[in-house]
Short mmCIF file of C-alpha atoms and ligand atoms in Angstrom, two decimals:
data_model
loop_
_atom_site.label_atom_id
_atom_site.label_comp_id
_atom_site.label_asym_id
_atom_site.label_seq_id
_atom_site.Cartn_x
_atom_site.Cartn_y
_atom_site.Cartn_z
CA MET C 1 -20.36 -134.56 87.41
CA SER C 2 -18.79 -138.02 85.64
CA THR C 3 -15.42 -137.63 84.96
CA ARG C 4 -15.54 -141.09 82.30
CA PRO C 5 -16.55 -140.59 78.71
CA ALA C 6 -19.22 -142.05 77.52
CA ASN C 7 -17.18 -143.56 74.79
CA PRO C 8 -14.08 -144.15 73.13
CA ALA C 9 -13.82 -147.11 75.92
CA SER C 10 -11.69 -147.32 78.52
CA ASP C 11 -8.35 -147.74 77.38
CA SER C 12 -5.94 -144.73 75.37
CA SER C 13 -6.67 -145.25 72.39
CA PRO C 14 -9.71 -143.98 70.06
CA THR C 15 -12.13 -147.64 69.45
CA THR C 16 -12.89 -148.70 65.48
CA GLU C 17 -16.71 -147.19 67.25
CA PHE C 18 -14.99 -144.54 68.13
CA PHE C 19 -14.54 -143.78 64.18
CA ASP C 20 -17.83 -145.07 63.34
CA GLN C 21 -19.25 -142.72 65.23
CA LEU C 22 -17.17 -139.70 64.32
CA THR C 23 -17.72 -140.65 61.05
CA ARG C 24 -21.57 -140.44 61.06
CA PHE C 25 -21.57 -137.02 63.26
CA SER C 26 -19.43 -135.44 60.61
CA ILE C 27 -21.72 -136.80 57.77
CA ASP C 28 -24.37 -135.20 60.35
CA LEU C 29 -22.92 -132.96 59.72
CA GLY C 30 -22.36 -131.81 56.57
CA ALA C 31 -25.94 -132.29 55.56
CA MET C 32 -27.68 -129.88 58.25
CA THR C 33 -28.77 -126.56 56.81
CA ASP C 34 -29.73 -124.74 59.70
CA LEU C 35 -27.06 -123.90 62.86
CA GLY C 36 -29.56 -124.72 65.64
CA PRO C 37 -29.81 -128.11 64.71
CA LEU C 38 -26.14 -127.76 64.18
CA SER C 39 -25.22 -126.83 67.29
CA GLU C 40 -27.39 -129.05 69.40
CA ARG C 41 -26.03 -131.80 67.59
CA ALA C 42 -22.49 -130.98 67.70
CA LEU C 43 -22.59 -130.08 71.61
CA GLN C 44 -24.93 -133.54 71.82
CA GLU C 45 -22.16 -135.36 70.53
CA LEU C 46 -19.01 -133.45 72.70
CA SER C 47 -20.89 -133.74 75.71
CA ARG C 48 -21.61 -137.82 75.15
CA VAL C 49 -17.30 -138.15 74.59
CA GLY C 50 -16.41 -135.58 77.39
CA GLY C 51 -18.32 -137.35 79.81
CA ALA C 52 -20.54 -133.90 80.23
CA THR C 53 -23.68 -133.59 81.66
CA HIS C 54 -24.40 -129.68 81.26
CA GLY C 55 -23.50 -128.29 78.54
CA ALA C 56 -23.76 -125.49 76.04
CA LEU C 57 -21.88 -124.28 72.79
CA TYR C 58 -21.82 -120.07 71.62
CA LEU C 59 -22.09 -119.17 68.58
CA LEU C 60 -20.32 -115.51 67.40
CA ASP C 61 -23.41 -113.16 66.37
CA ARG C 62 -20.77 -110.74 64.13
CA GLU C 63 -24.67 -108.31 63.76
CA HIS C 64 -24.89 -107.94 67.92
CA GLU C 65 -20.99 -108.76 68.39
CA TYR C 66 -21.74 -111.65 71.34
CA TYR C 67 -21.71 -115.00 72.21
CA ARG C 68 -25.73 -116.37 71.72
CA ARG C 69 -26.33 -119.36 73.16
CA ALA C 70 -27.68 -121.55 70.38
CA ALA C 71 -27.55 -124.81 72.08
CA THR C 72 -27.40 -126.77 75.73
CA THR C 73 -27.25 -130.33 77.37
CA GLY C 74 -28.80 -130.80 80.53
CA SER C 75 -31.03 -128.16 82.20
CA PRO C 76 -29.66 -125.26 82.05
CA ALA C 77 -31.25 -124.09 85.03
CA LYS C 78 -28.86 -126.10 86.64
CA THR C 79 -25.86 -123.91 85.46
CA LYS C 80 -25.45 -120.52 85.27
CA LEU C 81 -25.77 -119.94 81.80
CA PRO C 82 -26.96 -116.55 80.22
CA GLU C 83 -28.01 -116.25 76.82
CA SER C 84 -25.38 -114.42 75.65
CA ILE C 85 -21.29 -114.04 77.28
CA ALA C 86 -19.35 -110.98 75.79
CA LEU C 87 -16.76 -110.87 73.17
CA ASP C 88 -13.56 -109.74 75.28
CA HIS C 89 -15.55 -112.22 78.71
CA PRO C 90 -12.17 -113.67 80.00
CA VAL C 91 -13.52 -117.54 78.72
CA PRO C 92 -14.07 -116.57 74.87
CA HIS C 93 -11.05 -114.34 75.69
CA ARG C 94 -9.15 -116.56 76.10
CA LEU C 95 -9.83 -118.95 74.58
CA SER C 96 -9.23 -116.98 71.49
CA SER C 97 -5.80 -116.05 73.27
CA PRO C 98 -2.51 -117.82 71.60
CA GLN C 99 -1.42 -120.77 72.32
CA SER C 100 1.20 -120.02 74.53
CA GLU C 101 -0.70 -117.97 77.52
CA ILE C 102 -2.63 -121.13 78.27
CA ALA C 103 -1.65 -123.85 80.37
CA SER C 104 0.69 -126.07 78.86
CA HIS C 105 -0.38 -129.27 80.57
CA HIS C 106 -2.96 -129.82 77.72
CA THR C 107 -2.09 -132.03 74.52
CA ALA C 108 -4.12 -131.87 71.84
CA SER C 109 -4.73 -128.48 69.47
CA PHE C 110 -7.84 -127.61 68.79
CA GLY C 111 -6.87 -125.36 66.24
CA GLY C 112 -3.75 -123.85 67.21
CA SER C 113 -5.84 -122.97 70.20
CA PHE C 114 -6.36 -124.79 73.32
CA ALA C 115 -9.12 -126.30 75.61
CA LEU C 116 -9.68 -124.04 79.15
CA ASP C 117 -10.00 -126.03 82.10
CA VAL C 118 -11.19 -124.55 85.53
CA SER C 119 -7.46 -124.62 86.87
CA ASP C 120 -6.10 -122.23 83.35
CA GLU C 121 -10.03 -119.71 83.93
CA PRO C 122 -11.85 -119.13 86.64
CA ALA C 123 -14.26 -118.07 84.89
CA LEU C 124 -15.38 -121.19 84.05
CA ALA C 125 -16.39 -122.32 87.60
CA ALA C 126 -18.97 -118.79 87.75
CA LEU C 127 -20.24 -120.50 84.98
CA GLY C 128 -21.06 -123.76 86.46
CA MET C 129 -18.37 -125.54 84.05
CA ALA C 130 -16.09 -127.35 84.59
CA LEU C 131 -14.48 -127.33 80.17
CA ALA C 132 -13.96 -124.22 77.71
CA LEU C 133 -13.54 -125.73 73.64
CA PRO C 134 -12.20 -123.37 70.73
CA HIS C 135 -14.14 -123.71 67.38
CA ILE C 136 -11.73 -121.53 65.61
CA SER C 137 -11.39 -120.34 62.44
CA ARG C 138 -8.55 -118.14 59.63
CA GLY C 139 -7.83 -117.66 63.41
CA GLN C 140 -11.07 -115.63 64.97
CA LEU C 141 -13.34 -117.24 67.86
CA ILE C 142 -16.44 -117.82 66.28
CA ALA C 143 -17.96 -120.45 68.79
CA PHE C 144 -17.17 -122.42 72.16
CA SER C 145 -18.04 -124.69 73.60
CA LEU C 146 -19.19 -125.41 77.56
CA LEU C 147 -18.71 -128.56 79.35
CA ASP C 148 -19.32 -129.37 83.06
CA ALA C 149 -17.17 -132.72 83.10
CA ALA C 150 -14.41 -132.68 85.58
CA GLN C 151 -11.04 -133.81 83.27
CA PRO C 152 -9.52 -137.32 84.14
CA ARG C 153 -5.74 -136.78 84.88
CA GLY C 154 -2.76 -138.74 83.10
CA GLN C 155 -2.17 -140.22 79.90
CA HIS C 156 -6.69 -141.03 79.97
CA ALA C 157 -7.11 -136.87 79.57
CA ALA C 158 -4.62 -136.39 77.18
CA SER C 159 -6.80 -139.41 74.90
CA VAL C 160 -10.25 -137.85 75.81
CA HIS C 161 -8.82 -133.99 74.64
CA ALA C 162 -7.68 -135.47 71.88
CA LEU C 163 -11.26 -137.16 70.60
CA LEU C 164 -12.58 -133.80 72.05
CA ALA C 165 -10.55 -131.82 69.53
CA VAL C 166 -11.85 -133.64 66.43
CA LEU C 167 -15.17 -133.71 67.26
CA ALA C 168 -14.66 -130.05 67.87
CA GLN C 169 -12.90 -129.65 64.57
CA THR C 170 -15.59 -131.16 62.72
CA ALA C 171 -18.08 -129.40 64.24
CA THR C 172 -15.72 -125.94 64.02
CA ASN C 173 -15.54 -126.61 60.07
CA ALA C 174 -19.47 -127.11 60.22
CA VAL C 175 -20.82 -123.93 62.20
CA ASP C 176 -18.09 -122.41 59.74
CA ARG C 177 -19.47 -123.25 56.34
CA LEU C 178 -22.87 -122.95 56.92
CA MET C 179 -21.85 -118.74 58.67
CA LEU C 180 -20.48 -117.78 55.40
CA TYR C 181 -23.53 -119.45 53.64
CA GLU C 182 -25.75 -117.75 56.38
CA ASP C 183 -23.31 -114.18 54.66
CA LEU C 184 -23.91 -114.88 51.97
CA HIS C 185 -27.44 -114.65 52.37
CA ARG C 186 -27.70 -112.09 54.40
CA SER C 187 -25.40 -110.12 51.82
CA HIS C 188 -28.22 -111.46 48.63
CA LEU C 189 -31.11 -110.21 50.39
CA LEU C 190 -29.72 -106.81 51.54
CA MET C 191 -28.35 -106.34 47.73
CA LYS C 192 -31.22 -106.82 46.66
CA ARG C 193 -33.38 -104.18 49.12
CA THR C 194 -30.92 -100.92 47.66
CA ASP C 195 -30.67 -102.32 43.66
CA ARG C 196 -33.99 -101.35 44.04
CA LEU C 197 -33.85 -98.49 45.94
CA LYS C 198 -31.47 -97.21 43.54
CA SER C 199 -33.92 -98.05 40.45
CA LEU C 200 -36.88 -96.34 42.13
CA GLU C 201 -35.19 -93.02 42.64
CA THR C 202 -34.27 -93.47 38.89
CA ILE C 203 -37.84 -94.23 38.94
CA ALA C 204 -39.18 -91.38 40.81
CA GLY C 205 -37.27 -88.67 38.75
CA GLY C 206 -38.24 -90.07 35.04
CA PHE C 207 -41.41 -90.65 36.01
CA ALA C 208 -42.07 -86.71 36.59
CA HIS C 209 -39.77 -86.22 33.67
CA GLU C 210 -42.12 -88.03 31.51
CA ILE C 211 -45.27 -86.07 33.10
CA ARG C 212 -44.25 -82.91 32.91
CA ASN C 213 -44.79 -82.73 28.80
CA PRO C 214 -48.46 -84.14 28.96
CA LEU C 215 -49.36 -81.57 32.21
CA THR C 216 -47.93 -79.16 30.65
CA SER C 217 -50.67 -79.25 27.23
CA ILE C 218 -53.03 -80.15 29.71
CA LYS C 219 -52.68 -77.17 31.74
CA THR C 220 -52.04 -75.47 28.42
CA PHE C 221 -55.96 -76.44 26.99
CA ILE C 222 -57.37 -75.94 30.34
CA GLN C 223 -56.24 -71.62 29.90
CA LEU C 224 -56.96 -71.88 26.46
CA ALA C 225 -60.63 -73.07 26.89
CA PRO C 226 -62.22 -70.15 28.29
CA GLU C 227 -61.62 -67.78 25.06
CA ARG C 228 -61.82 -70.42 22.85
CA LYS C 229 -65.04 -72.38 23.60
CA ASP C 230 -66.82 -71.42 20.69
CA ASP C 231 -63.87 -72.35 18.22
CA PRO C 232 -65.22 -75.56 17.41
CA ASP C 233 -62.03 -77.38 15.62
CA PHE C 234 -59.53 -76.48 18.30
CA ILE C 235 -61.76 -77.66 20.70
CA ARG C 236 -62.30 -80.81 19.06
CA ASP C 237 -58.27 -81.27 17.88
CA PHE C 238 -57.90 -80.20 21.27
CA SER C 239 -58.75 -83.14 22.79
CA ARG C 240 -57.59 -85.10 21.18
CA ILE C 241 -54.55 -84.60 22.18
CA VAL C 242 -55.30 -83.89 25.61
CA LEU C 243 -57.29 -87.24 25.90
CA ASP C 244 -54.35 -89.05 24.56
CA ASP C 245 -51.66 -87.71 26.90
CA VAL C 246 -54.41 -88.00 30.10
CA TYR C 247 -53.67 -92.21 27.94
CA ARG C 248 -49.88 -91.64 28.25
CA ILE C 249 -49.89 -90.98 32.47
CA GLU C 250 -52.38 -93.30 32.88
CA ARG C 251 -49.91 -95.97 30.98
CA LEU C 252 -47.17 -94.31 32.35
CA ILE C 253 -48.77 -94.63 36.32
CA ASP C 254 -49.92 -98.85 35.09
CA GLU C 255 -46.63 -99.69 34.73
CA ILE C 256 -45.04 -97.90 37.74
CA LEU C 257 -46.80 -99.70 39.99
CA ASP C 258 -46.41 -102.65 37.60
CA TYR C 259 -42.23 -102.22 38.69
CA ALA C 260 -42.65 -100.95 42.52
CA ARG C 261 -45.24 -103.20 43.70
CA TYR C 262 -42.55 -106.07 45.29
CA MET C 263 -43.42 -108.98 43.73
CA GLU C 264 -41.74 -111.52 45.69
CA PRO C 265 -41.83 -114.57 42.62
CA LYS C 266 -44.77 -116.88 43.95
CA LEU C 267 -42.64 -119.99 42.85
CA THR C 268 -45.25 -123.59 40.67
CA GLU C 269 -44.38 -125.49 38.83
CA GLU C 270 -44.14 -125.17 35.11
CA ASP C 271 -43.56 -126.15 31.93
CA ILE C 272 -41.68 -123.67 30.36
CA ASN C 273 -42.61 -124.91 27.00
CA ASP C 274 -46.60 -123.49 28.27
CA ILE C 275 -45.69 -120.23 29.49
CA VAL C 276 -43.57 -119.48 25.99
CA SER C 277 -46.11 -120.42 23.86
CA SER C 278 -48.92 -119.26 25.45
CA CYS C 279 -47.01 -115.67 24.63
CA LEU C 280 -46.83 -116.10 21.58
CA TYR C 281 -50.44 -117.45 20.81
CA PHE C 282 -50.81 -113.32 22.67
CA ILE C 283 -48.92 -111.61 19.79
CA ASP C 284 -49.87 -113.84 16.99
CA VAL C 285 -52.37 -111.69 15.16
CA LYS C 286 -50.22 -108.52 16.11
CA ALA C 287 -47.48 -110.50 13.96
CA ASP C 288 -49.62 -111.56 10.92
CA THR C 289 -51.05 -107.94 10.25
CA LYS C 290 -47.03 -106.70 10.33
CA GLY C 291 -46.41 -109.44 8.18
CA ILE C 292 -44.05 -111.43 10.27
CA ARG C 293 -43.19 -114.79 10.68
CA ILE C 294 -43.24 -116.49 14.33
CA GLU C 295 -40.67 -119.58 14.38
CA LYS C 296 -40.79 -122.05 16.70
CA GLU C 297 -38.19 -124.42 18.59
CA LEU C 298 -39.23 -125.74 21.98
CA ALA C 299 -37.29 -128.11 22.91
CA THR C 300 -39.04 -131.66 24.60
CA ASN C 301 -36.22 -132.40 26.78
CA LEU C 302 -36.76 -129.15 29.06
CA PRO C 303 -37.30 -130.44 33.42
CA ARG C 304 -40.60 -128.07 34.65
CA VAL C 305 -38.92 -125.21 36.47
CA MET C 306 -40.53 -123.85 39.65
CA LEU C 307 -41.08 -119.83 38.41
CA ASP C 308 -44.04 -117.71 38.99
CA ARG C 309 -45.88 -117.76 35.87
CA GLN C 310 -48.01 -114.33 35.63
CA GLN C 311 -44.20 -112.39 35.72
CA VAL C 312 -42.37 -114.98 33.44
CA LYS C 313 -45.31 -114.39 31.15
CA GLN C 314 -44.90 -110.29 31.59
CA VAL C 315 -40.62 -110.99 30.68
CA PHE C 316 -41.52 -112.49 27.48
CA LEU C 317 -44.39 -111.03 25.98
CA ASN C 318 -42.22 -108.00 26.72
CA LEU C 319 -39.12 -109.27 25.12
CA PHE C 320 -41.97 -110.71 22.34
CA LEU C 321 -43.34 -107.45 21.83
CA ASN C 322 -40.35 -105.32 21.20
CA ALA C 323 -39.32 -107.84 18.56
CA LEU C 324 -42.37 -106.83 16.92
CA ASP C 325 -42.09 -103.07 17.30
CA ALA C 326 -38.17 -103.26 15.84
CA MET C 327 -39.23 -104.91 12.75
CA GLY C 328 -41.81 -101.89 11.44
CA LYS C 329 -43.82 -102.97 8.30
CA ALA C 330 -41.03 -104.48 6.63
CA GLY C 331 -41.44 -107.87 7.65
CA GLY C 332 -39.55 -110.07 8.82
CA PHE C 333 -39.00 -113.17 11.33
CA LEU C 334 -39.10 -113.68 15.14
CA ARG C 335 -37.69 -117.30 16.08
CA VAL C 336 -37.71 -118.97 20.00
CA ARG C 337 -36.03 -121.11 20.65
CA THR C 338 -36.55 -123.74 24.05
CA LYS C 339 -33.00 -125.37 25.17
CA LEU C 340 -31.04 -127.44 27.97
CA LEU C 341 -28.62 -125.31 29.29
CA ASN C 342 -26.37 -128.12 32.05
CA ARG C 343 -24.03 -125.55 34.07
CA PRO C 344 -21.02 -126.94 36.26
CA GLY C 345 -21.89 -128.47 39.20
CA GLY C 346 -24.83 -130.71 37.60
CA ARG C 347 -27.03 -127.40 37.95
CA VAL C 348 -29.25 -127.49 35.45
CA TRP C 349 -30.47 -124.41 33.24
CA VAL C 350 -33.45 -123.82 30.86
CA GLN C 351 -32.72 -121.50 28.38
CA VAL C 352 -35.11 -119.05 25.86
CA GLU C 353 -34.27 -117.86 23.09
CA THR C 354 -35.53 -114.70 21.15
CA GLU C 355 -33.45 -113.41 18.45
CA ASP C 356 -35.62 -110.60 15.50
CA THR C 357 -34.86 -109.67 11.78
CA GLY C 358 -35.61 -106.18 12.80
CA GLU C 359 -33.51 -102.71 13.20
CA GLY C 360 -30.65 -103.60 15.73
CA ILE C 361 -29.85 -101.75 18.74
CA PRO C 362 -26.84 -99.51 18.16
CA GLU C 363 -23.64 -100.35 19.75
CA GLY C 364 -24.12 -96.77 21.86
CA ASN C 365 -27.76 -97.58 22.83
CA LEU C 366 -26.71 -101.33 24.56
CA GLU C 367 -25.37 -100.96 27.98
CA HIS C 368 -28.64 -98.69 28.42
CA ILE C 369 -32.05 -100.24 27.48
CA PHE C 370 -32.31 -101.71 30.82
CA ASP C 371 -32.39 -98.74 32.23
CA PRO C 372 -36.21 -97.07 33.43
CA PHE C 373 -37.09 -94.66 31.05
CA PHE C 374 -34.83 -95.14 28.40
CA THR C 375 -36.72 -95.67 24.69
CA THR C 376 -36.49 -94.87 21.00
CA LYS C 377 -40.45 -95.13 20.20
CA HIS C 378 -40.96 -91.31 21.52
CA GLU C 379 -40.91 -90.17 17.88
CA SER C 380 -43.00 -94.04 15.50
CA GLY C 381 -46.34 -92.84 15.47
CA GLU C 382 -47.33 -96.11 15.73
CA HIS C 383 -46.59 -97.57 18.96
CA GLU C 384 -45.25 -94.63 21.94
CA GLY C 385 -42.85 -95.96 24.69
CA THR C 386 -42.43 -96.08 28.27
CA GLY C 387 -39.25 -97.40 28.01
CA LEU C 388 -40.47 -99.74 31.04
CA GLY C 389 -40.35 -102.87 29.49
CA LEU C 390 -36.58 -104.02 29.64
CA THR C 391 -36.35 -102.44 33.45
CA ILE C 392 -39.47 -105.48 34.56
CA VAL C 393 -37.85 -107.64 32.64
CA HIS C 394 -34.31 -107.41 34.33
CA GLN C 395 -36.31 -107.55 37.96
CA ILE C 396 -38.17 -110.41 37.14
CA VAL C 397 -35.69 -112.23 35.65
CA GLN C 398 -33.21 -111.14 38.77
CA GLU C 399 -35.59 -112.07 41.17
CA HIS C 400 -35.58 -115.73 39.36
CA ARG C 401 -31.63 -115.74 40.06
CA GLY C 402 -31.90 -115.85 36.03
CA GLU C 403 -29.70 -114.00 33.39
CA ILE C 404 -30.79 -112.27 30.36
CA GLU C 405 -28.05 -111.21 27.98
CA VAL C 406 -28.47 -109.38 24.71
CA ARG C 407 -26.50 -109.69 21.20
CA SER C 408 -27.73 -107.04 18.30
CA VAL C 409 -26.28 -106.35 15.32
CA PRO C 410 -27.73 -102.68 13.78
CA GLY C 411 -29.91 -102.99 10.46
CA LYS C 412 -30.02 -107.39 10.50
CA GLY C 413 -31.43 -108.46 14.32
CA THR C 414 -31.77 -108.53 18.47
CA THR C 415 -31.54 -111.39 20.16
CA PHE C 416 -32.14 -112.16 23.28
CA LEU C 417 -30.97 -115.07 25.68
CA VAL C 418 -32.93 -115.43 29.04
CA ASN C 419 -31.61 -118.63 31.62
CA LEU C 420 -33.46 -119.42 34.60
CA PRO C 421 -32.07 -122.23 37.27
CA ALA C 422 -34.16 -124.82 37.64
CA LEU C 423 -35.24 -123.76 41.58
CA SER C 424 -36.59 -126.06 43.64
CA LEU C 425 -39.19 -125.89 46.30
N1 ADP F 501 -35.87 -106.52 20.10
C1 ADP F 501 -35.41 -105.20 19.77
N2 ADP F 501 -34.88 -105.02 18.71
C2 ADP F 501 -34.26 -103.66 18.63
N3 ADP F 501 -34.50 -102.73 19.57
C3 ADP F 501 -34.54 -103.10 21.05
C4 ADP F 501 -35.87 -104.28 20.45
N4 ADP F 501 -35.94 -104.37 22.47
C5 ADP F 501 -35.65 -103.05 22.75
N5 ADP F 501 -34.91 -102.51 22.33
C6 ADP F 501 -34.58 -101.32 22.56
O1 ADP F 501 -34.84 -100.81 24.04
C7 ADP F 501 -35.31 -99.72 24.19
C8 ADP F 501 -36.56 -99.96 25.35
O2 ADP F 501 -37.65 -100.55 25.15
P1 ADP F 501 -38.18 -101.40 26.79
O3 ADP F 501 -38.11 -100.84 27.94
O4 ADP F 501 -38.98 -102.41 26.53
O5 ADP F 501 -38.95 -99.57 26.38
P2 ADP F 501 -39.62 -99.24 24.72
O6 ADP F 501 -40.40 -100.57 24.25
O7 ADP F 501 -40.57 -98.68 26.06
O8 ADP F 501 -39.57 -98.30 24.17
C9 ADP F 501 -36.70 -99.84 22.65
O9 ADP F 501 -37.10 -98.50 22.74
C10 ADP F 501 -36.23 -99.77 22.05
O10 ADP F 501 -35.05 -98.42 21.51
MG1 MG F 502 -41.37 -102.97 25.46
#
């Protein structure tokens, strides 16, 4: 066991070299996005300055309620460091205690707490370690580092402690930041999953409701057929109705499968203008026969965006087809604009605006249009709706971490805004 820190030099004040190393250390940690490598780097620096040949860094595992070993220096075989340490183990327990309880011979404060050495806490010796450093954030011990170096006495010890305290605090900040980030990520995933389950539940209920009508007519036809088999009018009319009902059920099943199939977007770098144009090409003929003019205003300064091409095409096709439906036979225009959005923090988003001059959406319906099976196209002879189009649109936009907004003036028209972040790989 070394009793002298490798650096800083043996005088009692930190050297310029130490500050340079501290700066590099702080920059290194700041750039890290994974707790594993971050723990390794932090422990390596603490061991070097503390003059330790063996050591470990333990991180609080909130899910399992223990501290898990995230990094080690030296050979773990030579120490008695377990993979996990219980929350109420004497070492973490004492490290999170208020400072007054801890022996007063340490001069440096570690975020309001103090380091422990073997003379303070015999449980350290049982782990083969000589010094324990707390990493405390907002009053919680989020991690701790153990070093096997025996502490030098006197002024020198105070200086090493002060340096360790600075390094430990830098490490604490970095660990805290990544833990928060991981928590956020986990809750985001959880939310996505519960969202899905909730909407699938609604869908299952809606589906049962939707197929009941067509099933009833199919059943009636089968029941009546034996006695009316010689009535050609009955057979002709009812066959047509029943066939329509079967198509309707098929269409519902297709759309539900589209929605229910979990589609993690397959991101590729795409040109949003290109996707919009290709969707407009599909609806061109239909628009023409209805006397609808299409106006396209595509921004030329758009970055390529990471997205799932097939899914995003489905978004715009659904929006464009709804717009055509809303304009009936009276004609009108469909204007599609793309635009660059500069968001705070230098983030770049791309916006696609779909504006139609259709019948508009009554205020009371606006909050329901994204609900599964909400449709006003039950009676319109030309086209029956399933009410799943906008549900799917919403789902896909959400999967791309985008936003969708709608504005509508009944009798004048409707505008949908789809904002997509320029995601990076
Ligand atoms: N551009 C639009 N103009 C007017 N109403 C719209 C528009 N887009 C959607 N809607 C309304 O939202 C409802 C739900 O749309 P959607 O989920 O695509 O289902 P569907 O088209 O099968 O009815 C439509 O029935 C319609 O009432
Ligand atoms: Mg639709």
